[in-house]
């Protein structure tokens, strides 16, 4: 017999379950709080796209929870008219794990930044991915510490001049997608604030994926790191320096779709599609191929002034595979334990051996 | 040879050997048998922090002390009457704990040249052969050899044979103290169910030890300890960590809430994680987190979702959890934080007990961050206080720190356990769903106890945001308003203080409710103080004992109670922590007694310390307290 708890009773009680036809507009997800990011911040478009995508999810508002850590991006939950928690620095994945494991029916979204998830909270970030907790993690990457007014971040390229590194940063940056793949993340994708349509598509994909969905979003910090991703977001350079991945499609890019990536064994090559090579020679994207996903995540050189990148920066879903989720596993084990043994408190309190004193 | 049978009121036995000699198991089995015979008892296991410190060395010695009797037993005993030593290192490490004239049972195989050298005895010296032990009664026997001989007809590995030698000791002591072997035999059959030959070997050696006592003609006495005068009822034996686990299971049952337990392994708290992990059938989820911070954070996440969120650790881990506990204070969510204290600072002495995290519990977070603090006083009391910690957290939407320690955690005592029907329900409810037409939901509206409602995700119409930024009163919106901040700091404190209306009044445990001296203790010092005060009262001193289990807030009547005494003395296993809080709260010249050795108070030393303070203050001992 399943254990009935107050939460089950309560959630299934009348007045709570009567489902009005869930037809929301994006406005329904906008809270009454004034948004306080800097004018022109990339966070605005991301907020807008998340609010836009929410009505499409088919999830009642009452079942959606946004959890953030600390940083500019972490203010996000205040602006969503859902359940939300603005927690402490780096710990949102741990809080989300506790919530999701205890309430698996909820749709849980983590909003985090490069400092929050790759510096102070890096441990929780990789643990969430390896456990494959069924939540969506939105990593707003702006390669800078904004809220603390402009120190270099763990994704800032070597040599970054910032308040704390007036002579240039020395440490080597994280490659967030390689890190995620290394942690055996089951969904690894990248989007950017300046391409809202693609971003919306990626948000949908992240939601659909059963497991920990890691979506890195390039986000421009207009005050402390303006133009960090300009090479990828600028209409002129974008076609040459980026590649949009589609499952089952060849890796084609360039203004006139005149370039592609082929594999020579395991060595990727950029080729011109001008006769010697055609689309048939190219690498066909396969979201379930770990080796290829790792190769793609390594298309990660840092732009040098005026030079083209050797490999275009990939956007889209690099990797998406099914693996049992942590929350399902916990639930199954708990249910098994409940079915196996009666929860008799008196027997438990008495323990293995008792004696009577008369 | 005639064997005399002597009746003893109380006995303390200390089993000591190498970490690999199975002394903890031997002690536990003797304890269970003794409990079943109806004696009152207390135990103190002591073991090294290393899993297997170098065999034969002093740091590798593991001991288990058991104090049992036909009278009330509240401590594991200051010194022992019988010391079992499996090797020379065990003798070296424990001889100072044997009372003069006491009895030593020594395994001579552990006193060969190699072992003496490992124990760092001087070249050529052997305490069994020189006059080191002249003031004790020593029984020497080659336990290793006799074990081997007993098993000579069995096809077992050398290792399996050697591992049986602790059963010889157990059997011998069962004979000496007139205890039956059946409960141990049952245990061995169950434990080695899949290896019947190992079970048979252990049982054979157990019986060999017993028969050795009978037939060896070296022992002149056997001892009987009659049943203790315990309150009628059904009892079991229990350690503090076990009863903490049961208290939490009871709380989840009586609140009808699922329990989410996020923890990271740490000595001496890990047994709570192990225990709860076995009881998933009670609707308990256990999560072994990646670190202490994730452990507490996951519990906060679960509490946000409507579970009873619990995390456990010891001092170093509690330090790491500090920021997240502050978040729970700000979010006003229920959270139980179990601190099984150990000697610090830093890694300190992980397997040794201490009460030095009280000030951390009171003040060890950034900002004005009040939480409730409770502390169990005996191993069995851990059940009650873990239940209380859960009740207060849930009913008052507040984090609660529960301060047990290594001594309570691993020590054991007989427990007249309750039945489910005797336990009160924990009353919790969630904020109700709303229709869009109704007034908007305000998460920080409070009731008359200053408690906000528990508004869990999945509830229609009450979508809202919480966070670590300062809250505006009632709306919970982010606020930097100066007056609002002061108001919120005060209201969070008032909420904590209001809990005092929902806890029992402080009682005097022993003695008059006013007089010369009050010994005010908290936590695991209960047994030592109780015994010391009883003895001092017998000697005619006007002295009383009160023991705090609710520390923040204090019981409402504590100030009045303290004012009834000329002198308040606060013994603690730390450098003086409760004494500071008492002085601060009540402006009285409370005096400390401090022991910081990683061990509980001995009764004799505590009496001496109390008497020193009494004589310094020239408070005369009265002729027999009325």
PDB file of N, CA and C in Angstrom, chain B residues 3 62-63 92 106 116 130 180 200 233 239 243 289 295 368 408-409 416 433 466 476 498 533 537 539:
ATOM      1  N   UNK B   3      34.775 -22.163  44.167  1.00  0.00           N
ATOM      2  CA  UNK B   3      34.610 -20.866  43.533  1.00  0.00           C
ATOM      3  C   UNK B   3      33.528 -20.110  44.289  1.00  0.00           C
ATOM      4  N   UNK B  62      41.618  -0.056  20.448  1.00  0.00           N
ATOM      5  CA  UNK B  62      40.188   0.222  20.454  1.00  0.00           C
ATOM      6  C   UNK B  62      39.612  -0.330  21.752  1.00  0.00           C
ATOM      7  N   UNK B  63      38.760   0.447  22.413  1.00  0.00           N
ATOM      8  CA  UNK B  63      38.243   0.016  23.716  1.00  0.00           C
ATOM      9  C   UNK B  63      36.737   0.189  23.797  1.00  0.00           C
ATOM     10  N   UNK B  92      49.000  -0.816  27.910  1.00  0.00           N
ATOM     11  CA  UNK B  92      49.683   0.474  28.071  1.00  0.00           C
ATOM     12  C   UNK B  92      48.675   1.628  27.986  1.00  0.00           C
ATOM     13  N   UNK B 106      44.667 -10.905  30.603  1.00  0.00           N
ATOM     14  CA  UNK B 106      45.628 -10.564  29.559  1.00  0.00           C
ATOM     15  C   UNK B 106      45.839 -11.741  28.616  1.00  0.00           C
ATOM     16  N   UNK B 116      55.479  -6.339  22.251  1.00  0.00           N
ATOM     17  CA  UNK B 116      56.039  -5.428  23.250  1.00  0.00           C
ATOM     18  C   UNK B 116      56.812  -4.298  22.576  1.00  0.00           C
ATOM     19  N   UNK B 130      57.433  -8.138  35.066  1.00  0.00           N
ATOM     20  CA  UNK B 130      58.025  -7.287  36.114  1.00  0.00           C
ATOM     21  C   UNK B 130      56.941  -6.902  37.129  1.00  0.00           C
ATOM     22  N   UNK B 180      23.920 -15.688  30.547  1.00  0.00           N
ATOM     23  CA  UNK B 180      23.630 -16.747  29.572  1.00  0.00           C
ATOM     24  C   UNK B 180      24.210 -16.404  28.200  1.00  0.00           C
ATOM     25  N   UNK B 200      29.607 -21.451  13.445  1.00  0.00           N
ATOM     26  CA  UNK B 200      29.890 -22.576  14.341  1.00  0.00           C
ATOM     27  C   UNK B 200      31.212 -22.357  15.077  1.00  0.00           C
ATOM     28  N   UNK B 233       8.040  -1.948  32.693  1.00  0.00           N
ATOM     29  CA  UNK B 233       7.747  -1.667  31.287  1.00  0.00           C
ATOM     30  C   UNK B 233       8.622  -2.522  30.385  1.00  0.00           C
ATOM     31  N   UNK B 239      21.604   3.155  21.322  1.00  0.00           N
ATOM     32  CA  UNK B 239      22.642   4.201  21.292  1.00  0.00           C
ATOM     33  C   UNK B 239      21.990   5.527  20.900  1.00  0.00           C
ATOM     34  N   UNK B 243      18.735   6.251  18.425  1.00  0.00           N
ATOM     35  CA  UNK B 243      17.482   6.842  18.897  1.00  0.00           C
ATOM     36  C   UNK B 243      17.216   8.176  18.200  1.00  0.00           C
ATOM     37  N   UNK B 289      24.860  13.677  -0.302  1.00  0.00           N
ATOM     38  CA  UNK B 289      25.205  14.810  -1.151  1.00  0.00           C
ATOM     39  C   UNK B 289      26.705  14.853  -1.428  1.00  0.00           C
ATOM     40  N   UNK B 295      24.334  19.143   1.059  1.00  0.00           N
ATOM     41  CA  UNK B 295      23.469  18.372   1.960  1.00  0.00           C
ATOM     42  C   UNK B 295      22.406  19.273   2.578  1.00  0.00           C
ATOM     43  N   UNK B 368      22.145  38.845  11.937  1.00  0.00           N
ATOM     44  CA  UNK B 368      21.317  38.457  13.077  1.00  0.00           C
ATOM     45  C   UNK B 368      20.502  37.260  12.626  1.00  0.00           C
ATOM     46  N   UNK B 408      27.135  10.713  23.379  1.00  0.00           N
ATOM     47  CA  UNK B 408      25.736  10.272  23.285  1.00  0.00           C
ATOM     48  C   UNK B 408      25.535   9.371  22.074  1.00  0.00           C
ATOM     49  N   UNK B 409      26.182   9.766  20.966  1.00  0.00           N
ATOM     50  CA  UNK B 409      25.980   9.078  19.690  1.00  0.00           C
ATOM     51  C   UNK B 409      26.302   7.596  19.801  1.00  0.00           C
ATOM     52  N   UNK B 416      13.089   2.569  27.893  1.00  0.00           N
ATOM     53  CA  UNK B 416      11.689   2.153  27.948  1.00  0.00           C
ATOM     54  C   UNK B 416      10.995   2.898  26.824  1.00  0.00           C
ATOM     55  N   UNK B 433      -5.026  26.682  -1.800  1.00  0.00           N
ATOM     56  CA  UNK B 433      -5.076  27.230  -3.157  1.00  0.00           C
ATOM     57  C   UNK B 433      -6.057  28.407  -3.258  1.00  0.00           C
ATOM     58  N   UNK B 466      10.628  33.595  -3.006  1.00  0.00           N
ATOM     59  CA  UNK B 466      11.328  33.851  -1.744  1.00  0.00           C
ATOM     60  C   UNK B 466      12.817  33.927  -2.054  1.00  0.00           C
ATOM     61  N   UNK B 476       6.933  40.038   1.335  1.00  0.00           N
ATOM     62  CA  UNK B 476       8.097  39.227   1.012  1.00  0.00           C
ATOM     63  C   UNK B 476       8.893  39.785  -0.153  1.00  0.00           C
ATOM     64  N   UNK B 498       9.320  33.257  20.803  1.00  0.00           N
ATOM     65  CA  UNK B 498       7.941  32.828  21.070  1.00  0.00           C
ATOM     66  C   UNK B 498       7.841  31.308  21.217  1.00  0.00           C
ATOM     67  N   UNK B 533      25.915  14.796  41.802  1.00  0.00           N
ATOM     68  CA  UNK B 533      25.028  15.554  42.701  1.00  0.00           C
ATOM     69  C   UNK B 533      24.374  14.611  43.716  1.00  0.00           C
ATOM     70  N   UNK B 537      24.834  15.112  47.667  1.00  0.00           N
ATOM     71  CA  UNK B 537      23.656  15.276  48.531  1.00  0.00           C
ATOM     72  C   UNK B 537      23.688  14.248  49.667  1.00  0.00           C
ATOM     73  N   UNK B 539      26.286  13.196  50.976  1.00  0.00           N
ATOM     74  CA  UNK B 539      27.299  13.690  51.924  1.00  0.00           C
ATOM     75  C   UNK B 539      26.827  14.926  52.676  1.00  0.00           C
TER      76      UNK B 539
END
